[in-house]
Short mmCIF file of C-alpha atoms in Angstrom, two decimals:
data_model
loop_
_atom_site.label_atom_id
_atom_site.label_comp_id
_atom_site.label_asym_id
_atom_site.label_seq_id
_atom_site.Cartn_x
_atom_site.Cartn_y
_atom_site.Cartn_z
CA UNK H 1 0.00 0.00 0.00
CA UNK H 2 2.89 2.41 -0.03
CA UNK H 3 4.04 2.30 -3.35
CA UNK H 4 2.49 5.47 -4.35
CA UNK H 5 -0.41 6.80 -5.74
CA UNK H 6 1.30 6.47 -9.07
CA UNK H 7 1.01 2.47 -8.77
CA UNK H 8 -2.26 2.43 -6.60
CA UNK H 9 -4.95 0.07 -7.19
CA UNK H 10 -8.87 0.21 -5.65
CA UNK H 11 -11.69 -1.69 -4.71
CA UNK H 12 -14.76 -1.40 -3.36
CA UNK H 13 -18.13 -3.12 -2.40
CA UNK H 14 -21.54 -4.01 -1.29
CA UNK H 15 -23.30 -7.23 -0.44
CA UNK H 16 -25.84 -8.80 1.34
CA UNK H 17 -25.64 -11.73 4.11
CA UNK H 18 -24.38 -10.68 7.81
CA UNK H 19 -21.50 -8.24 6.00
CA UNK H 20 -24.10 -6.56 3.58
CA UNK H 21 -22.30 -3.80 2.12
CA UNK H 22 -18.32 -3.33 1.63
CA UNK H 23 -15.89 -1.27 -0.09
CA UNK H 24 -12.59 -2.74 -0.79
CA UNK H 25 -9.85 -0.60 -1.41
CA UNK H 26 -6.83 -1.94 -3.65
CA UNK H 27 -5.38 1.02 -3.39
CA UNK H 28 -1.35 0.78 -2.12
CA UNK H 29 -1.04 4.44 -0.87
CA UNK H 30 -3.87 6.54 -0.02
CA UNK H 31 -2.88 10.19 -0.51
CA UNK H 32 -3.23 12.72 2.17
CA UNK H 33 -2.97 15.59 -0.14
CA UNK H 34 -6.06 15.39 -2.04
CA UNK H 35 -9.25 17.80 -1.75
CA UNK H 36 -11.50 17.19 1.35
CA UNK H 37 -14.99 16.64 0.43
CA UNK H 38 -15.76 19.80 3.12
CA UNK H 39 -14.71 21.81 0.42
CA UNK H 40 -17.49 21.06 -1.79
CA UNK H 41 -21.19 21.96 -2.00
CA UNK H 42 -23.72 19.56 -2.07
CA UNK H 43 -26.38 21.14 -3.71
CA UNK H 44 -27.15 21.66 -7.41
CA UNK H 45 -27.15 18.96 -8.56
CA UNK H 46 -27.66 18.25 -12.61
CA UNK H 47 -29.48 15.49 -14.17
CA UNK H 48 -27.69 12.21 -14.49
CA UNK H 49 -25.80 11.26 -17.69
CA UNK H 50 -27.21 8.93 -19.91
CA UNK H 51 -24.34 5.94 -20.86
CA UNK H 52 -24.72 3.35 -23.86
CA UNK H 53 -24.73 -0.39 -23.36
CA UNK H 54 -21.62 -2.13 -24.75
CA UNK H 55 -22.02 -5.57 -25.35
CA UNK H 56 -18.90 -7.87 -24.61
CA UNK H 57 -17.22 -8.77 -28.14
CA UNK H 58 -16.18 -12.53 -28.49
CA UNK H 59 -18.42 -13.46 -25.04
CA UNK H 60 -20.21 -16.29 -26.62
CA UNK H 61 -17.42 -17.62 -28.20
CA UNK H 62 -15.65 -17.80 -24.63
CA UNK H 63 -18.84 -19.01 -23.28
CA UNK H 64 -19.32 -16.15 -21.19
CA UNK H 65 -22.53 -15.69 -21.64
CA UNK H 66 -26.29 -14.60 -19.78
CA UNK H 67 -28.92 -17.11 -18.14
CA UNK H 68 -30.10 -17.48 -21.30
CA UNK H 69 -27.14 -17.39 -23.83
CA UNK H 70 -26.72 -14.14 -24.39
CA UNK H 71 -23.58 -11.42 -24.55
CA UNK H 72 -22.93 -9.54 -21.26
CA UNK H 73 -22.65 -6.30 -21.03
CA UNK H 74 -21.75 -2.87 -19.50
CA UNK H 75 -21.82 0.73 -19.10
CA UNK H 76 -18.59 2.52 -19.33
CA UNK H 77 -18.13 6.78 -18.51
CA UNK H 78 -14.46 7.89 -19.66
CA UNK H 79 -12.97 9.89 -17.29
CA UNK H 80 -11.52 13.00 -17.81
CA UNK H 81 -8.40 15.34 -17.10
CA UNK H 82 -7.09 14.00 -13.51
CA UNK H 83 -9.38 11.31 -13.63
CA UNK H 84 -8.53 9.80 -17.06
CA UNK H 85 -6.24 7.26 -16.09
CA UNK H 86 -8.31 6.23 -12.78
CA UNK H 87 -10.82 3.38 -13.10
CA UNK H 88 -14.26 2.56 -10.96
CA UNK H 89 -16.15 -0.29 -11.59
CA UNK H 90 -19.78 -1.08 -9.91
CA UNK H 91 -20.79 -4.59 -9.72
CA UNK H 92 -24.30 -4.27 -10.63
CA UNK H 93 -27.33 -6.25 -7.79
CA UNK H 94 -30.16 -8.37 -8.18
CA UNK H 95 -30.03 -11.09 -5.90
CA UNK H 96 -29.65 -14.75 -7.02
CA UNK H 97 -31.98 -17.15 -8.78
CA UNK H 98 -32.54 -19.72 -6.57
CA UNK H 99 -34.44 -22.60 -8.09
CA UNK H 100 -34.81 -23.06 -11.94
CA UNK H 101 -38.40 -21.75 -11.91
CA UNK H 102 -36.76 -18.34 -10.67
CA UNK H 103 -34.05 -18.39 -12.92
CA UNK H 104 -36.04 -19.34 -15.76
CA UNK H 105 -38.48 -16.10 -15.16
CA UNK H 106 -34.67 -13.52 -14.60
CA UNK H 107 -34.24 -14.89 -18.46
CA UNK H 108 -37.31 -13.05 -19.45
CA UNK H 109 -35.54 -10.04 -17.37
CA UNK H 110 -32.44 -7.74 -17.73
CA UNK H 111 -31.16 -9.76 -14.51
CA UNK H 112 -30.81 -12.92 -17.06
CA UNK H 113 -30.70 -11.78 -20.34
CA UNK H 114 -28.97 -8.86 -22.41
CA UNK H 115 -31.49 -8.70 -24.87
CA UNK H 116 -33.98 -7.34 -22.11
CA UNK H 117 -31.10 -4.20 -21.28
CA UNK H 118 -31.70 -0.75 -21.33
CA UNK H 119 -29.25 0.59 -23.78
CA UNK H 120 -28.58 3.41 -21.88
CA UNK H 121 -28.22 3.97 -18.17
CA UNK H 122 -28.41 6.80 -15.82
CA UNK H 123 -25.08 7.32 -13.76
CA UNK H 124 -25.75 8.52 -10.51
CA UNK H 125 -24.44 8.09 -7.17
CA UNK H 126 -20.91 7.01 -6.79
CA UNK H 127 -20.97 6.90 -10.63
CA UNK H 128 -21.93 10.25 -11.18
CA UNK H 129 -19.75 12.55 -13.15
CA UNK H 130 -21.35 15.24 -11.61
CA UNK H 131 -18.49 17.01 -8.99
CA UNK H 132 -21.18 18.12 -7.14
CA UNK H 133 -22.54 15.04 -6.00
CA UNK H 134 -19.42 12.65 -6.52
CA UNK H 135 -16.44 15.01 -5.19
CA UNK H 136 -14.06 12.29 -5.06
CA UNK H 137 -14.68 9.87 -8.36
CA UNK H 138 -16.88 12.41 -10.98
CA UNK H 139 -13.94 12.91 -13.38
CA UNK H 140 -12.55 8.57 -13.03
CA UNK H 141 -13.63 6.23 -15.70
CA UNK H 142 -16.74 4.49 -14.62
CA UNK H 143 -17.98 1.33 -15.32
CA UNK H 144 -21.73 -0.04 -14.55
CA UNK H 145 -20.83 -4.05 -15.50
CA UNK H 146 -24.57 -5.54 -15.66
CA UNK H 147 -25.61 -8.99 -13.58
CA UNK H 148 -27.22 -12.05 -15.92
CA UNK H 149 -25.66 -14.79 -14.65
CA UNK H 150 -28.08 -15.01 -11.40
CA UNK H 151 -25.02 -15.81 -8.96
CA UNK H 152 -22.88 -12.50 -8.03
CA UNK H 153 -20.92 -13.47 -11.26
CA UNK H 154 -19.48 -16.82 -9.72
CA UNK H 155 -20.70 -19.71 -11.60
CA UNK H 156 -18.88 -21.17 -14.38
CA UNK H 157 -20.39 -24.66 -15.28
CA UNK H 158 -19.39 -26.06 -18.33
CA UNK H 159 -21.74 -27.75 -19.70
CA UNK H 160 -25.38 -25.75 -20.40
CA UNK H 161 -28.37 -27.36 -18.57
CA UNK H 162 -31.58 -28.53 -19.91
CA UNK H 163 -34.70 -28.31 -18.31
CA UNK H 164 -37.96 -29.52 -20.41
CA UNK H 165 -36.20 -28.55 -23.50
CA UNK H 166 -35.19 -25.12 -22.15
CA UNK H 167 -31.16 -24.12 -21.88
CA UNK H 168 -29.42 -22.03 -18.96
CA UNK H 169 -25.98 -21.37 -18.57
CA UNK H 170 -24.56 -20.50 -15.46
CA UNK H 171 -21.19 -18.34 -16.34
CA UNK H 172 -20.66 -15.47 -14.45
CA UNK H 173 -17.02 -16.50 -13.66
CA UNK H 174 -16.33 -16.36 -17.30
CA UNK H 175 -18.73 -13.11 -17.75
CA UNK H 176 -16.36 -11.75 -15.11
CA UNK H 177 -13.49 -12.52 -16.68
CA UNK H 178 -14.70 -11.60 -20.40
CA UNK H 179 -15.75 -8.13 -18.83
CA UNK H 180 -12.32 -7.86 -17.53
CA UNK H 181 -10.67 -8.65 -20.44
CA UNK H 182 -12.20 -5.67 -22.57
CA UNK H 183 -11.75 -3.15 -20.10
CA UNK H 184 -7.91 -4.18 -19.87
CA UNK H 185 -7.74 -3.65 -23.15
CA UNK H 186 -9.39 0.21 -23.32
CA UNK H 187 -7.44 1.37 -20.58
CA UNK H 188 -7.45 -0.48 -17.05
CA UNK H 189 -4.08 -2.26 -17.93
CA UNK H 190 -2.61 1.58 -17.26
CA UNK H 191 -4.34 2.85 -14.36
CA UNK H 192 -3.49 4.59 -11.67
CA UNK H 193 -5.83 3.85 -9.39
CA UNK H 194 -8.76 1.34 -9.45
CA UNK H 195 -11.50 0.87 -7.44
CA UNK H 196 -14.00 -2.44 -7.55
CA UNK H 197 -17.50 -1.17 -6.26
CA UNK H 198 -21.03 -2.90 -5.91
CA UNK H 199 -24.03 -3.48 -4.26
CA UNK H 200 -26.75 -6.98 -2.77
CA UNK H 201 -25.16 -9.33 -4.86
CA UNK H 202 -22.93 -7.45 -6.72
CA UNK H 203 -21.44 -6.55 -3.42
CA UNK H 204 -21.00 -10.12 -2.57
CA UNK H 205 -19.23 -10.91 -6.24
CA UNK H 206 -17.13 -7.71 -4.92
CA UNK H 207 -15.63 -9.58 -1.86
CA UNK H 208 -15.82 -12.88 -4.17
CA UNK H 209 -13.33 -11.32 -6.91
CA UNK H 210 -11.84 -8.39 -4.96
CA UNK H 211 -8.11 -9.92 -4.61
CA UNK H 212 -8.78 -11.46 -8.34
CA UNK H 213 -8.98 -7.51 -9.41
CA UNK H 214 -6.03 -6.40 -7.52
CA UNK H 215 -3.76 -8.97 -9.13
CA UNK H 216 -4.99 -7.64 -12.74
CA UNK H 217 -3.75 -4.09 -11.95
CA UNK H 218 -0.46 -2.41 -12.88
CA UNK H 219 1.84 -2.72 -10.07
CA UNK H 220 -0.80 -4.31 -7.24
CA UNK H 221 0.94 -6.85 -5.06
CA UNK H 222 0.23 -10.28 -7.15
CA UNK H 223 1.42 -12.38 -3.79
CA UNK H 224 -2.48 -13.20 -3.20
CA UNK H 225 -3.40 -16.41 -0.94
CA UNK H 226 -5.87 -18.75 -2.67
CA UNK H 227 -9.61 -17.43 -1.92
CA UNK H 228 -11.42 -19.28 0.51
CA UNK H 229 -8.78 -20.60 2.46
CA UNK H 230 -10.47 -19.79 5.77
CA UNK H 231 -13.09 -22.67 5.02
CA UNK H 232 -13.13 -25.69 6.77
CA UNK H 233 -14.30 -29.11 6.28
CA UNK H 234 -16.74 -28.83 8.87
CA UNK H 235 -18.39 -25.65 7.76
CA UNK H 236 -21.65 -25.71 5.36
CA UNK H 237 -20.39 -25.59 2.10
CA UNK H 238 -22.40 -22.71 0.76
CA UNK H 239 -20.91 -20.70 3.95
CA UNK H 240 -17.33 -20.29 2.15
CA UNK H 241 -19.46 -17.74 -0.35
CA UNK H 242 -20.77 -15.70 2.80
CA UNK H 243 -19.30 -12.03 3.03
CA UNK H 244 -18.62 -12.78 6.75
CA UNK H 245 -16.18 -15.70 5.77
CA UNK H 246 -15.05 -14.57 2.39
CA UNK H 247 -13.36 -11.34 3.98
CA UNK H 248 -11.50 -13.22 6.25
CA UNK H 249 -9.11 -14.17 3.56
CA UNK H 250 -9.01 -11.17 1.70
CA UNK H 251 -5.85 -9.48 1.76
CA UNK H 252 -6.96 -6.11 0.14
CA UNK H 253 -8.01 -2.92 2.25
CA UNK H 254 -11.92 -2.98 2.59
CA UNK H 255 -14.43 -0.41 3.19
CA UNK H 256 -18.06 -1.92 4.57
CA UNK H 257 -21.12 0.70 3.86
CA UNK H 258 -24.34 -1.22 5.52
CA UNK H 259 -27.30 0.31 7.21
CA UNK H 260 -27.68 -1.53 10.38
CA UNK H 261 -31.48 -2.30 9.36
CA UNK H 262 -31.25 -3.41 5.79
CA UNK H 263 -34.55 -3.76 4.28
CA UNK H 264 -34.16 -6.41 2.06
CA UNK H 265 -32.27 -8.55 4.73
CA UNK H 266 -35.23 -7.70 7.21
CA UNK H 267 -37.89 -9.17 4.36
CA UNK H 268 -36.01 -11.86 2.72
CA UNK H 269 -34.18 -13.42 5.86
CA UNK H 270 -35.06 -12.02 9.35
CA UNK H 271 -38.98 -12.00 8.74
CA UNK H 272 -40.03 -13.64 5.33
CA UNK H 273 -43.20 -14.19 4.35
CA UNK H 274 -42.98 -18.12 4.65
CA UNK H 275 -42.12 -17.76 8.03
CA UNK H 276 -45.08 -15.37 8.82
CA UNK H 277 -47.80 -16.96 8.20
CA UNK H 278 -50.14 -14.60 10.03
CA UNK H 279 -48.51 -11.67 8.38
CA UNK H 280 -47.71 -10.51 12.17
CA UNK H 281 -44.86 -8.97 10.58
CA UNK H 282 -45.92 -7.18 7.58
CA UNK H 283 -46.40 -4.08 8.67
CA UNK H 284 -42.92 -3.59 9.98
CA UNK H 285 -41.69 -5.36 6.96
CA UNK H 286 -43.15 -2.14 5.09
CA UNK H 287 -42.55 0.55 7.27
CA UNK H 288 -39.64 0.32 10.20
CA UNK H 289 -42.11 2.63 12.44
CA UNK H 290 -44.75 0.71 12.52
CA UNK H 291 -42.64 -2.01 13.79
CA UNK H 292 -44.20 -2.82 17.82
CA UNK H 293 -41.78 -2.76 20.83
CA UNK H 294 -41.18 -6.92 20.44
CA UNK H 295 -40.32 -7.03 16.74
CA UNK H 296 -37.58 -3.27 17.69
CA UNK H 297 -36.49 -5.84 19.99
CA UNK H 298 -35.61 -8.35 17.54
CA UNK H 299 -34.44 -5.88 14.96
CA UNK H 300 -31.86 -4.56 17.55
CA UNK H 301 -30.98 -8.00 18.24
CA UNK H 302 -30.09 -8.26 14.37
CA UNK H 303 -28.28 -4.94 14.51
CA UNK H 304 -26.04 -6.34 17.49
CA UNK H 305 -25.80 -9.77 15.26
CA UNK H 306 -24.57 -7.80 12.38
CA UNK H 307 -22.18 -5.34 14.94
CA UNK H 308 -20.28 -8.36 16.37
CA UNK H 309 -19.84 -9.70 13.00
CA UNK H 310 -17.84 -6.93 12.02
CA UNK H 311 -15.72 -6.30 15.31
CA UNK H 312 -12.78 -8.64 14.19
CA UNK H 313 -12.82 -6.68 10.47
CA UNK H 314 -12.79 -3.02 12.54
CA UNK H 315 -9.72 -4.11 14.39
CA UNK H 316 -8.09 -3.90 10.85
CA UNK H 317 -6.33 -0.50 10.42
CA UNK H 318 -6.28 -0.44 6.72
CA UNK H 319 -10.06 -1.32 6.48
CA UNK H 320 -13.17 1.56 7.09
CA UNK H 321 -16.85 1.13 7.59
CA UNK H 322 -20.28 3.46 7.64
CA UNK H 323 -22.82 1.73 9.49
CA UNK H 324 -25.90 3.84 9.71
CA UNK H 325 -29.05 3.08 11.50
CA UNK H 326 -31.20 3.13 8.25
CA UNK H 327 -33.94 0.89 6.77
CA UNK H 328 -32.63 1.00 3.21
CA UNK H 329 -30.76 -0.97 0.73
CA UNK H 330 -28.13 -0.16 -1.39
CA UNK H 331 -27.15 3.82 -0.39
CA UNK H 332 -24.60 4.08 -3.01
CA UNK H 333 -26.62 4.36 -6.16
CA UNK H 334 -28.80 6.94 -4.54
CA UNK H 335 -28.07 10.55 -5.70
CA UNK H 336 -29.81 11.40 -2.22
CA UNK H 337 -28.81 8.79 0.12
CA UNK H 338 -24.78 9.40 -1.10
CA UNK H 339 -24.14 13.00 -0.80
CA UNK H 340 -26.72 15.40 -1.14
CA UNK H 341 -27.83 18.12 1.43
CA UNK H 342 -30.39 15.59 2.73
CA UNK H 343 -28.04 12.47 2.50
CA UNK H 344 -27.61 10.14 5.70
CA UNK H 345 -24.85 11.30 8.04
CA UNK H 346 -22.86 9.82 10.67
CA UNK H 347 -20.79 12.37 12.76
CA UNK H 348 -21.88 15.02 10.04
CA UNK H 349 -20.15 13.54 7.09
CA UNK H 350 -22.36 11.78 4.28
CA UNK H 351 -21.27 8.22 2.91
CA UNK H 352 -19.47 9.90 0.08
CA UNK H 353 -17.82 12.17 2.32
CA UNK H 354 -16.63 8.91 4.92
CA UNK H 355 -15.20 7.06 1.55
CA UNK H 356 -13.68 9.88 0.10
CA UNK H 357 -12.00 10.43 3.48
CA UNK H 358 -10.58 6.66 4.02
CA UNK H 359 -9.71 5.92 0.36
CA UNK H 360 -7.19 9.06 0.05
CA UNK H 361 -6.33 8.44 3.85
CA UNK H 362 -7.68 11.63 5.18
CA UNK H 363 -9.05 9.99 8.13
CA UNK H 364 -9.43 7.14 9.83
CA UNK H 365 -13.20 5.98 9.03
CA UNK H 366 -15.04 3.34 11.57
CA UNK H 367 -17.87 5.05 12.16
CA UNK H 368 -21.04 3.27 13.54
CA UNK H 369 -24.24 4.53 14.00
CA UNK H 370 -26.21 4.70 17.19
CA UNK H 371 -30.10 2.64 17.14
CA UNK H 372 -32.67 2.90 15.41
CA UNK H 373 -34.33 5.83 15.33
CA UNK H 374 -31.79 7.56 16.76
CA UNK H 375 -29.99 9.60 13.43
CA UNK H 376 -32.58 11.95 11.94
CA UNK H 377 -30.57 12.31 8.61
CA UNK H 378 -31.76 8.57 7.32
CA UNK H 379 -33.81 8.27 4.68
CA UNK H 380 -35.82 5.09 5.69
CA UNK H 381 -37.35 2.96 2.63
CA UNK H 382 -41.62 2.80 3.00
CA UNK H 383 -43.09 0.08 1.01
CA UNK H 384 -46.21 -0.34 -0.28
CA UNK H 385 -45.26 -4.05 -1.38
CA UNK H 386 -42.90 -6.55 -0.59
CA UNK H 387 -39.24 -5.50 -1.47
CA UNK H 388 -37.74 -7.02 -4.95
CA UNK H 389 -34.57 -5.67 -6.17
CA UNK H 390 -33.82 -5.12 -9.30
#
């Protein structure tokens, strides 16, 4: 990490499971001497650019390809002036497909196939070019890579699988790779600085591939242990791909952004509807404050779950966090929720603010929220249905 900026390398992310959000930083020095955020206002902020979708070239002939055969694709911003040799990437969400009957309905989605893309995407958030709203990473290259494969870009079976008569292909390894590839080629082989972002699943394929990215920049240490040596023969198999575990053998700086009430967790694996069959939890499923005194209880019990999950990871002194006291999901694609005059603070300083401040080593960043509903600044989700991301 002290090589210099000149040889610097980034990563970031943001995931679901017990660790739900994370940055990871591949970055070997940190510089002291760039802009603080405090310097910038937050207001005024423009509308979002519009990016094309580029399709990966040669995917299907590398087998890299979508639920449902298709090219993968992404979005890609060049940066400009300082920025133009600096690369972010965001690892697009969408949870997983988890039976065929699921994945077969994300084929007849953008979350399975490319054919159903947008071709153009807005870029806001930490992809923003805007310097208002993205002090730290408007003028970087930015790259939106889009999820099809259904498994936070992991799988990589060979063979494609039949069902009634039907094909899927389960890739995402190679889509990762393929993705890779291309962006090597139009500039990422010279950067200064990279950083890997994403969010839900795409923050899990984050701490999944995060020592993978380091090793394909310029200069990065390459001297990488083996991913998931931390698993065990006497651990569930499907726990090696758990944030919690994963980080423990990643040897690249990490930043974790997570609201301590994540809305998606609370309806998908604290409370789901199977469980509930008298809907006793529904309403606080939809709305955090109408949540009773028993069910605050057991959310605060999660918090805590979540809190002593990350208490071996904030011991690290190269690693930062933002843990908020929010019912949301995902706060980094959110013009509002990352730095805006109404954005979710922490000790006065927005998320974008708390990154900025870690990645060029401004401050030291561990900053966790008090409980729910202590912090006034959080934008809260209210739904008025169950909670799907796309």
């Amino acid at each position: 990490r002290r090589l210099g900026r000149r040889g610097a390398a980034g990563a970031a992310a943001f995931a679901f499971a017990l660790l739900a959000a994370a940055f990871f930083l591949l970055s070997p020095s940190r510089d002291a001497s760039a802009p603080s955020t405090s310097s910038y206002p937050s207001y005024g902020h423009r509308l979002p650019t519009l990016v094309d979708l580029t399709l990966v070239a040669g995917a299907k002939e590398r087998g890299a390809v979508c639920l449902d055969g298709t090219p993968p694709g992404y979005h890609w911003l060049p940066g400009f002036g300082e920025g133009s040799d600096k690369w972010l990437l965001h690892l697009e969400g969408g949870s997983w497909c988890r039976n065929l009957t699921w994945c077969a309905q994300r084929k007849e989605t953008n979350l399975g196939s490319s054919d159903h893309m947008e071709r153009r995407a807005e870029f806001v958030g930490i992809l923003s070019d805007d310097e208002l709203q993205n002090p730290d990473f408007y003028n970087w290259n930015k790259v939106k890579v889009r999820y099809c494969d259904g498994a936070s870009f992991s799988g990589n079976v060979e063979e494609e699988f039949q069902e009634d008569g039907t094909p899927f292909f389960f890739r995402g390894q190679r889509i990762w790779e393929a993705v890779m590839s291309e962006l090597l080629s139009k500039g990422l082989s010279r950067a200064k600085e990279a950083f890997l972002t994403g969010c839900s699943a795409g923050g899990l394929s984050t701490y999944i591939h995060c020592d993978d990215f380091r090793a394909l920049v310029p200069k990065a240490s390459t001297d990488l242990r083996k991913k998931f040596t931390h698993c065990s023969s006497d651990m569930e198999p499907g726990q090696c791909i758990f944030p919690r575990e994963v980080a423990k053998g990643i040897h690249t700086p990490m930043f974790i952004l997570n609201p301590a009430y994540d809305v998606w967790q609370v309806e998908h694996v604290l409370s789901p509807e199977g469980s509930d069959p008298e809907h006793l939890w529904q309403n606080c499923r939809l709305d955090i404050t109408k949540c009773d005194s028993k069910q605050l209880e057991t959310l605060q019990g999660f918090r805590k779950e979540l809190l002593d999950a990350l208490s071996e990871f904030k011991k690290k002194k190269d690693w930062g966090m933002f843990i908020n006291s929010c019912y949301i999901h995902c706060q980094s694609m959110n013009s509002l929720t990352w730095h805006s005059p109404s954005a979710p603070r922490i000790n006065n300083k927005t998320i974008a603010e708390s990154v900025g401040d870690w990645f060029f080593n401004r401050r030291e960043v561990k900053e966790i929220d008090c409980e729910y509903p202590c912090n006034p600044t959080c934008h809260n989700a209210v739904l008025d249905q169950p909670y799907n991301e796309e």
